[in-house]
Amino acid sequence: MTTPVLSAKKNLFRTCDSTSFCKRNRQYADESSCVSPESWNPPYSLDAATVQYDAGALTGSIFKNVFDGTGSSIKVELPFQLVFLESGSARFIVDEKQRAEGALPGFPKHLTQRRYDEASKWAVIGDLTPDTKASYVSTTADLQNGIFKVKYGPNHSFEAVLHASNMKIEFYRQNELHVVLNDRGLFNMDTWSPKADDSKLSKETQEEDDPFGGPVLNKPSSSPWEDSFGGFTDTRPKGPEAIAMDISFPGYPVVFGIPEHADKFALRETRGGEGNHDEPYRLFNVDIFEYEVDSPMAMYGAIPFMQAHKKGSSVGVFWSNGADTWIDIVKTTPAESSFGIKRSIQTHWMSESGILDVYVMLGPDSPSLYRQYGALTGYTALPPIYSLGYHQCRWNYQSEEDVLEVDANFDKYDIPYDVIWLDIEYTDGKKYFTWWKSMFSSPEKMMQALAKRKRKLVAIIDPHIKKENGYKVYENLSKNDLTIKNKDGKEYNGWCWPGESTWIDTFNPKAIEFWKDQFKLGKFCGSEPNLLIWNDMNEPSVFNGPEVSAPRDNIHFGNWEQRDVHNIYGMTYHNATVQALAARQPRQRPFVLTRAYFAGSQRIGAVWTGDNAAKWEYLQIALPMILSHGIAGYGFVGADVGGFFGNPSQELITRWYQAGAFYPFFRGHAHIESKRREPWLIGEPYTGMIVESIRLRYQLLPAIYTAMHRSSFDGIPVVRPMFLIAPDNEDAFEIDDQFFFGETGLLVKPIVTEGAVETQIYLPDDEIYYDYLDGTVYSGVGYKHVDAPLDTIPMFARGGHIFPRRDRRRRSSSLMSHDPFTLVVHLDKQGNAAGVLYLDDGESTAYTRGDYIHRYFVFSGQDGILRSRSMQSSSANSKNFERSIETVRVERILVTGFDTAKLRAQSAVEAFQDKKSWSTEIDIKPAIVDENGEVVRASVVTVRNPGVLISGDWSIQF
Ligand code: NOJ
């Protein structure tokens, strides 16, 4: 059965069929598939004589045959560049010469004539200069056949081969083909032609829905200069300017990524068939309230990054385009595959406007791929540690008393939490930077009270600004001409929470400066240093706009249309807010949550998956969504715990906290019409279980922070799919209901099914695994049955890992900053284990100047010694931080799986640090062995109080 796109949403949101460029390009693909590849004759040709190689880049021109309306055709030049970057990625760009250069007659004067070419400017921060070490290796015979070859990347192990005859670009790694651009010849670019006199157009070309009235090939490229959907008219002053191309991954069985969709982790086929979609995946930032699960529909964010994975290889592509984008995916059967290999994935990317700008990354494995993508778009910003604690939110905490009472209840019930949130009702009439005075008469005192308990407040600030005389933010924004404009160049007005509003145009550097000014401590009345920000509705959401968003013909800074920059806007707004907080408190790491995002948003702050519902299917889909975000570089992500809409049952909310304790961003949130559901209101025994989940989160905080730190320099997400640990196990590729958690080796499978009290955890590799709670030993690839009563989170610890925990119960993360550590060691089959701790002050920017510690722990089975060594580079300047934690010690070490026979009757082990040594007591819980001598439950050796100091080198001899 094909997964349907819900009809109710069809009226509000476009389908491919109601989006002319998508429909046209799909038809184009259908036409191509009807003929043999040799007979497919698109109107494009790549002139081999134009191709040149110079210093890391191949350049040349594609020519498009365009009918000029009089029956004859002209050739439109589309210059291309294939650039080989030092980071190892290749970048393919195609532009439209006449728009990039000349003053075109008839081109609308109020708009920029170039095709939008700034998506990479916003998304990419990596070095884009060509790698001059790449080498051009075409032989004379190649050149005679119009074949251009360049070797590049590490040790020249990558090779790009451009074929002029069919305009394909093949990418090889170590002589094996991995990615093909334009494999099916679906490259297609609408090019500029002045608006024809309507009266001269044939009836056929005036048809609104399908401008080409049928087969696309050999039709005139005039098209409607207007489009209607859902009662809204989109004037298209620049005419049609879509760009499309297909990308194949020969021999790859699965693709992942392109968030945001509420769908399985492994992307499905989109052209119908059992279990597939019949719509392309869409990337178009929209306020898709009450979104449907198992759907390819557009959601709040858009990251056009796709990973293809197969046994032995991971590769990826980044389609750098901020316009409405649709992606079709099909899998070829062996017979259909043009490469003579098992199964291949063919994708077809279609965007409404912009240049073609695509980056190809050749791995070879997932970690290398994430590094390559991060080298382009940046890595997750290292978040302040409190933001990895628990966040309590609802729409709305009604007053200061309410906030402080909730805060006090966390203490009364002994539940740790770090941040309480205020939704839109705190404002005076939804005017941001103001307070609803009767309910929040002294917000600064409220924040000070929270600060005393080392807690923070997050307040929501949305991009719509109420249009009201006397509201200074509006007046100044408007007066200084910093708003988004409508198609006539006037201030754009639409409806959102405050009623009639305008929107700040954060593409404009002056608007960013204006925004920074609003947040200044002295200016944002009632604002204290422990106030952080939540950016919502930044798709932008416009209640009376097309697809609940801004009209595509609106105009932004730089005279670009909204259609060009739509998916980027949310990121620019998030960026402006983060810049504002950074300017306000330069020594503090800012925290700003966003709903809308684009590639690169991971550098800016956290994201959540929007308005889910208190239903089991939303709990189920949250994990695949988090996995998808993680592999697309956006690892600091979470879903509303409990479900936003509706009221969760006690069982559902309990299970949701258990899963949520592992979301990188962990926040309970609820709709204004839902019942109050702070943990203590759920009732026993559920409250107790919820509290245990939150406490577990806090115990694991040092490990979570360490994993986030790793993401911040190599892009490996905290919530990791099976193939990161077992990249060659094909059976595990698509598993998306369990995950590895950071560096801990914990394999977690939260229960997400109503009534379930048992489950099967899949072991993807042949390592030894221990039940995290009782040490039961499991091994051998495959599913293992575990009991999972309501108070249990099924969780195995993979042998070979060491992770840090902090076990003392505290009210918030900052109060843990000087607590001692527990080291948790699970030995692998050879009796070895290793792990990492990253630690800094958790809040300031001092770590950027080297003020942190980075420890490496290794337990060697051979000599029975657990060692702690520094991983810091010698240039690190960690003295200040080290001094501040000089008394912080390890208070317990738990070693699971040690051969306790080696300890004989010992009751102590030897610790060594700073040229001193001492005995430290141990407890031994022996292994339980079955009648065949097999270990059923592993031994646990507890080193009771080793007293070694965390910041220095030490060792313990077992
Ligand atoms: C929509 C957001 O998704 C939701 O989390 C928030 O509570 C409401 N807007 C009100 O601000």
CSV table of C-alpha atoms and ligand atoms in Angstrom, one decimal, residues 300 395 423-424 460 462 497 534 536-537 595 608 610-611 640 644 667 669-670, ligand 1:
chain,number,residue,atom,x,y,z
A,300,TYR,CA,9.4,23.1,9.6
A,395,TRP,CA,2.0,26.9,26.7
A,423,ASP,CA,5.5,30.6,25.8
A,424,ILE,CA,3.8,33.6,24.0
A,460,ILE,CA,9.8,32.9,23.3
A,462,ASP,CA,9.0,35.1,17.3
A,497,TRP,CA,-0.3,35.5,17.0
A,534,TRP,CA,13.2,30.3,21.9
A,536,ASP,CA,9.3,29.8,16.9
A,537,MET,CA,7.1,30.4,13.8
A,595,ARG,CA,11.8,25.5,14.9
A,608,TRP,CA,12.9,20.5,18.1
A,610,GLY,CA,7.5,20.9,16.3
A,611,ASP,CA,3.9,20.1,17.1
A,640,ASP,CA,8.2,17.5,22.7
A,644,PHE,CA,2.2,18.7,22.3
A,667,ARG,CA,12.0,19.1,27.0
A,669,HIS,CA,6.0,20.7,26.4
A,670,ALA,CA,2.2,20.9,26.1
B,1,NOJ,C1,3.9,26.7,17.9
B,1,NOJ,C2,5.0,25.9,18.5
B,1,NOJ,O1,5.3,24.8,17.7
B,1,NOJ,C3,4.5,25.5,19.9
B,1,NOJ,O2,5.5,24.7,20.5
B,1,NOJ,C4,4.2,26.7,20.7
B,1,NOJ,O3,3.7,26.3,22.0
B,1,NOJ,C5,3.1,27.5,20.0
B,1,NOJ,N1,3.5,27.8,18.7
B,1,NOJ,C6,2.7,28.8,20.8
B,1,NOJ,O4,3.8,29.6,20.8
